[in-house]
PDB file of C-alpha atoms in Angstrom:
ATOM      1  CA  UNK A   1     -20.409 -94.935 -49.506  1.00 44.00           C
ATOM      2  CA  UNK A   2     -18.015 -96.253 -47.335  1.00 42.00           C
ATOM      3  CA  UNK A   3     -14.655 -93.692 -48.878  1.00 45.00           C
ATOM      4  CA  UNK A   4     -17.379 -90.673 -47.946  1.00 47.00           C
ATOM      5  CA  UNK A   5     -17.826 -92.210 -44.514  1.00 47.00           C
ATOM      6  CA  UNK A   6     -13.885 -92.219 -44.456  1.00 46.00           C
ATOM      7  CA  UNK A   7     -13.834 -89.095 -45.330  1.00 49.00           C
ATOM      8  CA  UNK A   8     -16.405 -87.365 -42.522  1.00 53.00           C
ATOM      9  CA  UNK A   9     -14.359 -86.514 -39.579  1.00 52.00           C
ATOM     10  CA  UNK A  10     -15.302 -89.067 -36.650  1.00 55.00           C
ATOM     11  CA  UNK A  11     -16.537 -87.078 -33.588  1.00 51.00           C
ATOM     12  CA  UNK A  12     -14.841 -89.322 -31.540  1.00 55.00           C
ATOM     13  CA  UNK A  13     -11.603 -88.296 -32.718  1.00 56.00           C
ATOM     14  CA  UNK A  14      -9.119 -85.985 -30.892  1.00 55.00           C
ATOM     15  CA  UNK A  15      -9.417 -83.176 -33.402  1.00 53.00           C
ATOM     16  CA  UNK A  16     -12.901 -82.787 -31.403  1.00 49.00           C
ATOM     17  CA  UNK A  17     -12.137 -84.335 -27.975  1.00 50.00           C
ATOM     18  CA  UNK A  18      -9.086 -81.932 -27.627  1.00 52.00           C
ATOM     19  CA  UNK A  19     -10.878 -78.727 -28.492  1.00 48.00           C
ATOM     20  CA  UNK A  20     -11.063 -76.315 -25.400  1.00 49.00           C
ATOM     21  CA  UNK A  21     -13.383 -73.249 -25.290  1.00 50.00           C
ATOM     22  CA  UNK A  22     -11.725 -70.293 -24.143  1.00 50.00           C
ATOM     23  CA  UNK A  23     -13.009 -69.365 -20.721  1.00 51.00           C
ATOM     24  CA  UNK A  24     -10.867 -66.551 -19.921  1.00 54.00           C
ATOM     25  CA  UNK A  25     -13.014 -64.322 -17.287  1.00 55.00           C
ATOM     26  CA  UNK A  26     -14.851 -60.961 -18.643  1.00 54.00           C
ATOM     27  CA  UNK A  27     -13.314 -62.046 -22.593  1.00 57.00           C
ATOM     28  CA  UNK A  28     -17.054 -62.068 -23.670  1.00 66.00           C
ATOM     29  CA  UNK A  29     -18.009 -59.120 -21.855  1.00 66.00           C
ATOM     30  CA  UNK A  30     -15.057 -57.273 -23.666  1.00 74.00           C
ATOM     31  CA  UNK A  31     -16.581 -58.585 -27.032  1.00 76.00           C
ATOM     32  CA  UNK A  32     -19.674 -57.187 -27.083  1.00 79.00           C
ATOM     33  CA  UNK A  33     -18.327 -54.055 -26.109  1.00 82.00           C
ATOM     34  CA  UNK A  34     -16.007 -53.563 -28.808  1.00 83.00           C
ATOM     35  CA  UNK A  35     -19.037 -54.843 -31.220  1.00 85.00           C
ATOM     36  CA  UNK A  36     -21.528 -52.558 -30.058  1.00 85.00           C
ATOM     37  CA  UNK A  37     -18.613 -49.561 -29.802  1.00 87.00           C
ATOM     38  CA  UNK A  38     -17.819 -50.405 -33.841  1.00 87.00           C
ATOM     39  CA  UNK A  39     -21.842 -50.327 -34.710  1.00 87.00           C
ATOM     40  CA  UNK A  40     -22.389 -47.095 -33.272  1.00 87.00           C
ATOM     41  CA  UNK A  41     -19.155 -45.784 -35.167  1.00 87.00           C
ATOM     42  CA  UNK A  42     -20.393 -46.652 -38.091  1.00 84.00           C
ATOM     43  CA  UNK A  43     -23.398 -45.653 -37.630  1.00 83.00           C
ATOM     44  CA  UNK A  44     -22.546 -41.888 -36.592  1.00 82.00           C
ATOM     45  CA  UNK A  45     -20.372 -41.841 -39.443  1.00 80.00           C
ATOM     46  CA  UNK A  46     -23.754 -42.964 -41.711  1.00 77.00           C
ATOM     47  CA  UNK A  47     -25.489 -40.654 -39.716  1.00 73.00           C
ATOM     48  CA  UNK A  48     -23.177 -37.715 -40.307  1.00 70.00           C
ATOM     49  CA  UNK A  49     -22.993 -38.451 -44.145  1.00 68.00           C
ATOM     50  CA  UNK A  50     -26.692 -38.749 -44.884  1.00 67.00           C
ATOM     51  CA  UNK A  51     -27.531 -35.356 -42.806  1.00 67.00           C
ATOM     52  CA  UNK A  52     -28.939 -32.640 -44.603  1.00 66.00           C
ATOM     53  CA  UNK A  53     -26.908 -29.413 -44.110  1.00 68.00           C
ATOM     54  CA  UNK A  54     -28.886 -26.322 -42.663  1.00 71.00           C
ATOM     55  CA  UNK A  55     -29.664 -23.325 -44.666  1.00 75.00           C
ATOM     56  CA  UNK A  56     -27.722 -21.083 -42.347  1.00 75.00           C
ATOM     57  CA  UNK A  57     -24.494 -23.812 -42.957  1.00 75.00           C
ATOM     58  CA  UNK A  58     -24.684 -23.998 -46.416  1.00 76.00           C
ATOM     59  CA  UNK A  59     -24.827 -19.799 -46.800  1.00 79.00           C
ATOM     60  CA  UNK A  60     -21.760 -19.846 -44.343  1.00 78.00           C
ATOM     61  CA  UNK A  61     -20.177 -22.217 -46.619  1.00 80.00           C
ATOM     62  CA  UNK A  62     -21.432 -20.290 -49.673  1.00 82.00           C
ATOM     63  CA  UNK A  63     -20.108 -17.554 -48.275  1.00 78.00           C
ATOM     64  CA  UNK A  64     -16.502 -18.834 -47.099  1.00 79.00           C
ATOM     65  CA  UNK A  65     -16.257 -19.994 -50.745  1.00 81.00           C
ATOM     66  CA  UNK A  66     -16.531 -16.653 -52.273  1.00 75.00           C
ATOM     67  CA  UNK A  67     -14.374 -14.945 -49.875  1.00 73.00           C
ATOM     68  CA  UNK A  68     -11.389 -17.440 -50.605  1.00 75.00           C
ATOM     69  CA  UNK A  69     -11.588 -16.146 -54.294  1.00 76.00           C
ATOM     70  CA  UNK A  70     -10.330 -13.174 -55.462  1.00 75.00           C
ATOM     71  CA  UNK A  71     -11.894 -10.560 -58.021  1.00 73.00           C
ATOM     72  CA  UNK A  72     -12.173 -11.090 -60.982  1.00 74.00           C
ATOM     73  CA  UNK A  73     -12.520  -9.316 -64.445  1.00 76.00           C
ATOM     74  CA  UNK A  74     -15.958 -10.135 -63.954  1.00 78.00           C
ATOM     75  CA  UNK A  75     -16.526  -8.195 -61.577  1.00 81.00           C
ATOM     76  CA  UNK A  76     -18.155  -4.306 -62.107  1.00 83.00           C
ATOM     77  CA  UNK A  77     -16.217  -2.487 -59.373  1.00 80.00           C
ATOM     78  CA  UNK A  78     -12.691  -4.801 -60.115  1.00 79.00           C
ATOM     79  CA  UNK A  79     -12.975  -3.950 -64.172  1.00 83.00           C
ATOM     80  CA  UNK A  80     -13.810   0.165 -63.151  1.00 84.00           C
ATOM     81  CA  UNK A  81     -10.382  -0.145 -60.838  1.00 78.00           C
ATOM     82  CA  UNK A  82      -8.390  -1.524 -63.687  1.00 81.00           C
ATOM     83  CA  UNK A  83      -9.627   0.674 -66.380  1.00 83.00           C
ATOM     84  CA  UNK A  84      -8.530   3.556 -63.931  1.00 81.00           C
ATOM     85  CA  UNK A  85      -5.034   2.232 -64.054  1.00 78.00           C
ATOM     86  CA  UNK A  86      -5.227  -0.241 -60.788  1.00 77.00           C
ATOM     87  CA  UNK A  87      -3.088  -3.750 -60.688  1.00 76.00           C
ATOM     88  CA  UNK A  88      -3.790  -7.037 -58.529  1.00 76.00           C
ATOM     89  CA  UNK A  89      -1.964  -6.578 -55.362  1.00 74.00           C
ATOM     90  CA  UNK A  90      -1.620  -2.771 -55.886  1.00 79.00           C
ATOM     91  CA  UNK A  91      -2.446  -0.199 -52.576  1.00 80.00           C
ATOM     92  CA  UNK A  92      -5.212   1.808 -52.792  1.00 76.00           C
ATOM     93  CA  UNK A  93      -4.632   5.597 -53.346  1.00 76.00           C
ATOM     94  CA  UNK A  94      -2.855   8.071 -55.653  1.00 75.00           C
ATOM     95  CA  UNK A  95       0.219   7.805 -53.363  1.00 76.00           C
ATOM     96  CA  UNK A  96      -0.148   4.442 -52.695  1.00 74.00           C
ATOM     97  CA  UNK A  97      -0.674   4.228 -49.045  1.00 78.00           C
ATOM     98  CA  UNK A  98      -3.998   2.934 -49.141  1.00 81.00           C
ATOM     99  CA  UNK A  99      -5.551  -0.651 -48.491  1.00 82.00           C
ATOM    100  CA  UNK A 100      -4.550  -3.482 -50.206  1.00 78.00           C
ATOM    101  CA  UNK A 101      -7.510  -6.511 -49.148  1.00 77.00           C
ATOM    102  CA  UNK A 102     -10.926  -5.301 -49.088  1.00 74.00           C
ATOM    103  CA  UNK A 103     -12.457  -4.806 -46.174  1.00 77.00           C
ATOM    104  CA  UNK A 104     -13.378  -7.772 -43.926  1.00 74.00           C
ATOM    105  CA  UNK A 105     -17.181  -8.921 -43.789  1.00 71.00           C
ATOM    106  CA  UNK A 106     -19.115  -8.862 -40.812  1.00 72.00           C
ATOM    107  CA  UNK A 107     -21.970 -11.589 -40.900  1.00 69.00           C
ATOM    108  CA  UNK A 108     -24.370 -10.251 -38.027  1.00 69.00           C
ATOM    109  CA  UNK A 109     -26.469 -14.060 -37.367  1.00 68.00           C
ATOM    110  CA  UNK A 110     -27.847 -13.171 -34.208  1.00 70.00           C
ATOM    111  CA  UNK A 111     -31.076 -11.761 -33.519  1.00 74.00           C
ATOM    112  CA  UNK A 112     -30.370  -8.979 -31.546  1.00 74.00           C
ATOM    113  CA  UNK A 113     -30.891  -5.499 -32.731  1.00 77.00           C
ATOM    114  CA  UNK A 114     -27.868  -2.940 -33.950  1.00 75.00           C
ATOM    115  CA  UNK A 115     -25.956  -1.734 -31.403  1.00 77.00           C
ATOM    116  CA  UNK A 116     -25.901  -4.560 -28.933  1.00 80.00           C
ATOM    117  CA  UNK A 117     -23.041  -5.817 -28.620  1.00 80.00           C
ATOM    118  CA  UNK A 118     -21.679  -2.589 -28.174  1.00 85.00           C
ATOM    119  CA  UNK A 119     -24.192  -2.313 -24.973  1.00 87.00           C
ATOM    120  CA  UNK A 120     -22.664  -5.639 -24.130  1.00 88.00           C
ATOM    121  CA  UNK A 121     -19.086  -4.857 -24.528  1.00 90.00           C
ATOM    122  CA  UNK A 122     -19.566  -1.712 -22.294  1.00 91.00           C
ATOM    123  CA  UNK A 123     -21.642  -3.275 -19.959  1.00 93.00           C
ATOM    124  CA  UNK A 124     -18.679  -6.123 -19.456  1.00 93.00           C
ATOM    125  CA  UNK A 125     -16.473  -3.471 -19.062  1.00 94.00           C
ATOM    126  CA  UNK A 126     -17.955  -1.611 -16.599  1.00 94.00           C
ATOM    127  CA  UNK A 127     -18.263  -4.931 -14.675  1.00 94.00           C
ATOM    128  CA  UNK A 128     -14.491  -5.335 -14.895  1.00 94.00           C
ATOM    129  CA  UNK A 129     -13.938  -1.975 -13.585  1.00 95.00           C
ATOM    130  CA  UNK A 130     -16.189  -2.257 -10.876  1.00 94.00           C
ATOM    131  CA  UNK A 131     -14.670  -5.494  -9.804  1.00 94.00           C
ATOM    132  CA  UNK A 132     -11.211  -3.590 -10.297  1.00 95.00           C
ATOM    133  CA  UNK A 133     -12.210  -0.844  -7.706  1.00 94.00           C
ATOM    134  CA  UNK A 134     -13.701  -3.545  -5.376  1.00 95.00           C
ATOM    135  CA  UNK A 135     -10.553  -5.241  -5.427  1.00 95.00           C
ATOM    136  CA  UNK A 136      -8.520  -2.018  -4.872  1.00 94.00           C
ATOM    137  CA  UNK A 137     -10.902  -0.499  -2.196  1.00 95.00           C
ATOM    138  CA  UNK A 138     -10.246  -4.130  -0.854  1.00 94.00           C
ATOM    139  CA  UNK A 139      -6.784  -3.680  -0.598  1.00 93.00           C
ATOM    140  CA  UNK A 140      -6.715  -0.143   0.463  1.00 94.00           C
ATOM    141  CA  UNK A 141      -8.542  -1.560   3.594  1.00 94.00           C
ATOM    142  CA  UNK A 142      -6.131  -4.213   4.041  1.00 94.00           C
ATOM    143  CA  UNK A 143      -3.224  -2.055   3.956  1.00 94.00           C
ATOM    144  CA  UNK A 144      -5.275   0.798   6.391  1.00 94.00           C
ATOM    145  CA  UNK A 145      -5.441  -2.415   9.028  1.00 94.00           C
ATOM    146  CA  UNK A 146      -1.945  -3.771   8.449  1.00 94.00           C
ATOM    147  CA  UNK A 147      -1.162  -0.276   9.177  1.00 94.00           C
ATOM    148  CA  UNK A 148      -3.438   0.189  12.311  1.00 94.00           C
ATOM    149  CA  UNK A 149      -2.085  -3.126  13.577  1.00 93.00           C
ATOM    150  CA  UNK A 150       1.843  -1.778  13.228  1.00 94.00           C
ATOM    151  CA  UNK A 151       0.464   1.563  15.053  1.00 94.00           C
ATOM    152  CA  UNK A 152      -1.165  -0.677  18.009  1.00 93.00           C
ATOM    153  CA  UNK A 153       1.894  -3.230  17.526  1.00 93.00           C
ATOM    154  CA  UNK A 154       4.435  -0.151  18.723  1.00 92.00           C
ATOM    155  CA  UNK A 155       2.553   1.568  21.058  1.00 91.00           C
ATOM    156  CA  UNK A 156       2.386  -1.311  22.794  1.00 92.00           C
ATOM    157  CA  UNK A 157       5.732  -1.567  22.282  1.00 92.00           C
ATOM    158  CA  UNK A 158       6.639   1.884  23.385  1.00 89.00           C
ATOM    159  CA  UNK A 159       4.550   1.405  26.235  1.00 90.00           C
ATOM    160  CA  UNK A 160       5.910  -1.772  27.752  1.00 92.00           C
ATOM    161  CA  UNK A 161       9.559   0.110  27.298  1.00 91.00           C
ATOM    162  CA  UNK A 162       8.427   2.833  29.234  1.00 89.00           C
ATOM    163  CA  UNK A 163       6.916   0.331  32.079  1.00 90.00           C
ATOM    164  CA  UNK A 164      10.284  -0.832  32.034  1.00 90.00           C
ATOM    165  CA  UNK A 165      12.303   2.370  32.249  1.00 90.00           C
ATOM    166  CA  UNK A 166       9.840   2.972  35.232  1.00 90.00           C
ATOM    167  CA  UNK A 167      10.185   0.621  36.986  1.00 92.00           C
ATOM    168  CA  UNK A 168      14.027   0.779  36.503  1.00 91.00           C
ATOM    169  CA  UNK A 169      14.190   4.024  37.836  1.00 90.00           C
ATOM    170  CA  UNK A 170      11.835   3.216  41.154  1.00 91.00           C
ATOM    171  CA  UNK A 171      13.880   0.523  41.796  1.00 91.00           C
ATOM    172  CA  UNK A 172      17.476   3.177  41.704  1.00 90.00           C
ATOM    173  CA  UNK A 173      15.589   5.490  43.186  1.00 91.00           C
ATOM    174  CA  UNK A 174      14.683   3.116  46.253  1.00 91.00           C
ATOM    175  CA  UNK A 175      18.420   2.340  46.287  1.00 91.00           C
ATOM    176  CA  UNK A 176      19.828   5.822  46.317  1.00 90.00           C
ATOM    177  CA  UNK A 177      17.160   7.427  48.773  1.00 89.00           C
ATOM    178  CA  UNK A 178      17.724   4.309  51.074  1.00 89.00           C
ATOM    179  CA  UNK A 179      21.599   4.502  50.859  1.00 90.00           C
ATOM    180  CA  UNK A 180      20.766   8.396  52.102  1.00 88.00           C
ATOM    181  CA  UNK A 181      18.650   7.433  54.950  1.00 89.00           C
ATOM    182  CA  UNK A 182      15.492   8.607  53.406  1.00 86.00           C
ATOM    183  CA  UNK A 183      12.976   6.059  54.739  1.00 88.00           C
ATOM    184  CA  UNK A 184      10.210   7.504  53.126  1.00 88.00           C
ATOM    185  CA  UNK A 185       9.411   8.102  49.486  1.00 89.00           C
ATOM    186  CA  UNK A 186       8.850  11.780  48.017  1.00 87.00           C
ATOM    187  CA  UNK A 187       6.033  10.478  46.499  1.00 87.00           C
ATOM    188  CA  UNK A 188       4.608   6.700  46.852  1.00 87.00           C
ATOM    189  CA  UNK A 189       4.983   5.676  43.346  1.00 89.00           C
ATOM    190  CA  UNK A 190       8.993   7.023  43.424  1.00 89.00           C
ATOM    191  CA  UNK A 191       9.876   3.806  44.983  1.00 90.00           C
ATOM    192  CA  UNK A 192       8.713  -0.080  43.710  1.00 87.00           C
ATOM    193  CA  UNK A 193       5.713  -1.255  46.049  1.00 80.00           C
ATOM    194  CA  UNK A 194       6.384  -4.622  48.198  1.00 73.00           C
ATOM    195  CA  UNK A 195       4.393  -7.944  46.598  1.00 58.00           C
ATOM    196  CA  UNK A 196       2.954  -7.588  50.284  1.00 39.00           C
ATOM    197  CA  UNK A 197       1.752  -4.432  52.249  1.00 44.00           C
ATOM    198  CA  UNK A 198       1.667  -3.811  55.554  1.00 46.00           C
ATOM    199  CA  UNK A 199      -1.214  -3.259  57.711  1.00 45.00           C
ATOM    200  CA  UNK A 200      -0.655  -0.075  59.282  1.00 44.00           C
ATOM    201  CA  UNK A 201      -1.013   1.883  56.109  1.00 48.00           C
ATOM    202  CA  UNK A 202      -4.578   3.384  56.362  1.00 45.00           C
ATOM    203  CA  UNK A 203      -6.896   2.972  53.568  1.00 49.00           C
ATOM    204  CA  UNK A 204      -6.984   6.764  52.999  1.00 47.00           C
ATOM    205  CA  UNK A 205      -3.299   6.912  52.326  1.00 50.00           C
ATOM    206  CA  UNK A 206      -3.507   4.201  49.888  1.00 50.00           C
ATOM    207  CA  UNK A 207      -6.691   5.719  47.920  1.00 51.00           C
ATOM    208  CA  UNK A 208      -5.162   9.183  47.959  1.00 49.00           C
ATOM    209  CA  UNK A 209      -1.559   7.371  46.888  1.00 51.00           C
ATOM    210  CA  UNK A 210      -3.252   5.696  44.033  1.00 49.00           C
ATOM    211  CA  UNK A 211      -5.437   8.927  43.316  1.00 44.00           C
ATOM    212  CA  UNK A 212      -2.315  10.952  42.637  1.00 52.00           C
ATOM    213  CA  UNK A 213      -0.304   8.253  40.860  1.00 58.00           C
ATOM    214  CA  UNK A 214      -3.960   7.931  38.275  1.00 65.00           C
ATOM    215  CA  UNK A 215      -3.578  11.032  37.338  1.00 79.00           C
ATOM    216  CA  UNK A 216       0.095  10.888  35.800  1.00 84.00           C
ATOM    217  CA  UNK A 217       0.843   8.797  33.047  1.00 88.00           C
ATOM    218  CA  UNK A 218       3.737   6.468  32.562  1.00 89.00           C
ATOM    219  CA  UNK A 219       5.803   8.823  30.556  1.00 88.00           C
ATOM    220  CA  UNK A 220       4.899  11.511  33.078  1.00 90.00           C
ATOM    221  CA  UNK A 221       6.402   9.605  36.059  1.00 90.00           C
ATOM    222  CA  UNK A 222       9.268   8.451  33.610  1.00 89.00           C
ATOM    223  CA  UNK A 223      10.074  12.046  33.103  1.00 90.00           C
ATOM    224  CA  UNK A 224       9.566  13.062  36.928  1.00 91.00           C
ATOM    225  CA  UNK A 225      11.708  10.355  38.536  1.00 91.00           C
ATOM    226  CA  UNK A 226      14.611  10.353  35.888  1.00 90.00           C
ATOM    227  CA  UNK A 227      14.400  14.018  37.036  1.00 91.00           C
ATOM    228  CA  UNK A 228      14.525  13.359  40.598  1.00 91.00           C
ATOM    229  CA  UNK A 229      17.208  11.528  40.398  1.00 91.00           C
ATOM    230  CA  UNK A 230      19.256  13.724  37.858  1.00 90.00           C
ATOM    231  CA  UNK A 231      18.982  16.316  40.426  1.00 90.00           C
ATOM    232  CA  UNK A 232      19.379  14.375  44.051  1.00 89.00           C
ATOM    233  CA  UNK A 233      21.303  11.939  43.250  1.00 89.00           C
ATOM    234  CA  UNK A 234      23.130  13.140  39.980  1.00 90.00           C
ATOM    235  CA  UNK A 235      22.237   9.309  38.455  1.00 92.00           C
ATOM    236  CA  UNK A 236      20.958   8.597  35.137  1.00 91.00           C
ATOM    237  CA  UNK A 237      19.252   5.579  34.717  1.00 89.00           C
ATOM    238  CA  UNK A 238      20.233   4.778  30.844  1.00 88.00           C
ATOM    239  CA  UNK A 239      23.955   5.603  31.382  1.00 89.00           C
ATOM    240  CA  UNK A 240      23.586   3.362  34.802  1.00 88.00           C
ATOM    241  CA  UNK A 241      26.355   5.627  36.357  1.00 88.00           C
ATOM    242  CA  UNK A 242      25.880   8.004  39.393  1.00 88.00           C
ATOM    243  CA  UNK A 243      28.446  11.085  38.743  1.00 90.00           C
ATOM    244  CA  UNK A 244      30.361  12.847  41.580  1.00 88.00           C
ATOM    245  CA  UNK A 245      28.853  16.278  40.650  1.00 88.00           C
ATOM    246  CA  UNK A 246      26.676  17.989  38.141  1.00 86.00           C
ATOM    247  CA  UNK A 247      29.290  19.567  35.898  1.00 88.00           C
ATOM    248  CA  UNK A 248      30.449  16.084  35.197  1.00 87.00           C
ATOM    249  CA  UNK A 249      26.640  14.767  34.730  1.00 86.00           C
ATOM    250  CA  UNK A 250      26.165  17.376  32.171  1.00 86.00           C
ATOM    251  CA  UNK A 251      29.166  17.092  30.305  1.00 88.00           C
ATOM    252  CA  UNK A 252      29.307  13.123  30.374  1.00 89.00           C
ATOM    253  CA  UNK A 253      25.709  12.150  30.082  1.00 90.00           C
ATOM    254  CA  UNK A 254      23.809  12.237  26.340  1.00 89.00           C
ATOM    255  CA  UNK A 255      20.747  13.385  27.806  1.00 88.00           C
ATOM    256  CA  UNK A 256      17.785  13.259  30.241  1.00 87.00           C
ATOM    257  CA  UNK A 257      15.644  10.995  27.923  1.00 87.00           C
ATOM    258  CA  UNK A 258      16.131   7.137  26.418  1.00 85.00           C
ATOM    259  CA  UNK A 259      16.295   8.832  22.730  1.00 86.00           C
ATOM    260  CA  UNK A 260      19.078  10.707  23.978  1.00 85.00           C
ATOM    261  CA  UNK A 261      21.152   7.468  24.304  1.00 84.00           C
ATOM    262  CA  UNK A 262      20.330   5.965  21.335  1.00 79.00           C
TER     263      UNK A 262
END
């Protein structure tokens, strides 16, 4: 009794007063996670095993099955080939040039009727050319505004160059007419107004003033006052050079225009 007692471990002892759980945070959590992940593997796997295939998977596999093989003696249509002279791996033909594998098989496992897929296939395609033409039509109208914007963009353009030129030419006009004594203007537009006028001028002479000038455009005055001064003052505003007569204005200047000087 007493070498059994010996024997028992003695609780007491430090083989059970130095035993520490493990208390490392979330270690249990992890456990029961990888348990219950391992049960349900094993139990799709059980699952998966135990099935029972469908009908329309077995025929498929039925099917796959005899397609892998190739014909045999036993077969009506293979023996009438080879009686006729035909070898295993021989074209099809009297020259030769014919098939060599059967032709493929076509399961049809849907329930739609003959013919539809075709409808489907043309219908898809006449979406994809309808978005086609959407897209181009799109960028037809993006290249008609990228265009229109170009047009505006230059006219603009053109138009602020012509302001320019203008007013240019009043200012050389008001320069030339002044250095001749001429105190007043041809016409009121010929010279560059001042920021202030003066309060003598009527109102009648400035409506009829701006009446006249509305009716001329800028490359109308342009062409009027590069004129007038071409022919009283034998100066051309793009050359920036008044000649002494107009033999040598004629012989030494491009042209009355800008494009003339380009």
């Amino acid at each position: 009794m007493k070498l059994n007692m010996a024997e028992e471990e003695d609780y007491m002892s430090d083989s059970f007063i130095n035993v520490q759980d493990d208390i490392r945070p979330g270690l249990p959590v992890l456990r029961q996670i990888r348990e219950a992940r391992r049960k349900e593997e094993k139990r799709q796997e059980a699952n998966l095993k135990n099935r029972q295939k469908s009908t329309k998977e077995e025929e498929q596999e039925r099917r796959d099955t005899g397609l892998k093989k190739a014909l045999g003696c036993e077969n009506k249509g293979f023996a009438l080939l080879q009686k006729m002279g035909y070898k295993s791996g021989q074209a099809l033909g009297k020259s030769g040039d014919g098939i060599v594998e059967p032709i493929p098989l076509n399961v049809k496992t849907g329930k739609s009727g003959i013919g539809h897929e075709t409808l489907l296939k043309r219908k898809a395609e006449e979406k994809l050319e309808s978005y086609r033409r959407k897209i181009h039509m799109k960028s037809q109208a993006e290249e008609r505004a990228a265009e229109q914007f170009r047009i505006r963009l230059k006219n603009k353009q053109d138009e602020m160059k012509l302001e320019g030129d203008l007013r240019r030419s009043q200012r050389a006009c008001q320069q030339l007419d002044t250095q001749k004594n001429i105190q007043v203007p041809r016409e009121a537009w010929y010279w560059l107004r001042p920021e202030e006028e003066t309060e003598e001028e009527t109102e009648e002479e400035q409506d009829e003033d701006e009446y006249k000038s509305e009716d001329l455009s800028v490359l109308e005055k342009l062409q009027i006052l590069t004129s007038y001064l071409r022919e009283e003052h034998l100066y051309c505003i793009w050359c920036g050079t008044a000649y002494e007569d107009k033999e040598d204005l004629s012989s030494n200047c491009p042209g009355p225009t800008s494009a003339d000087h380009d």
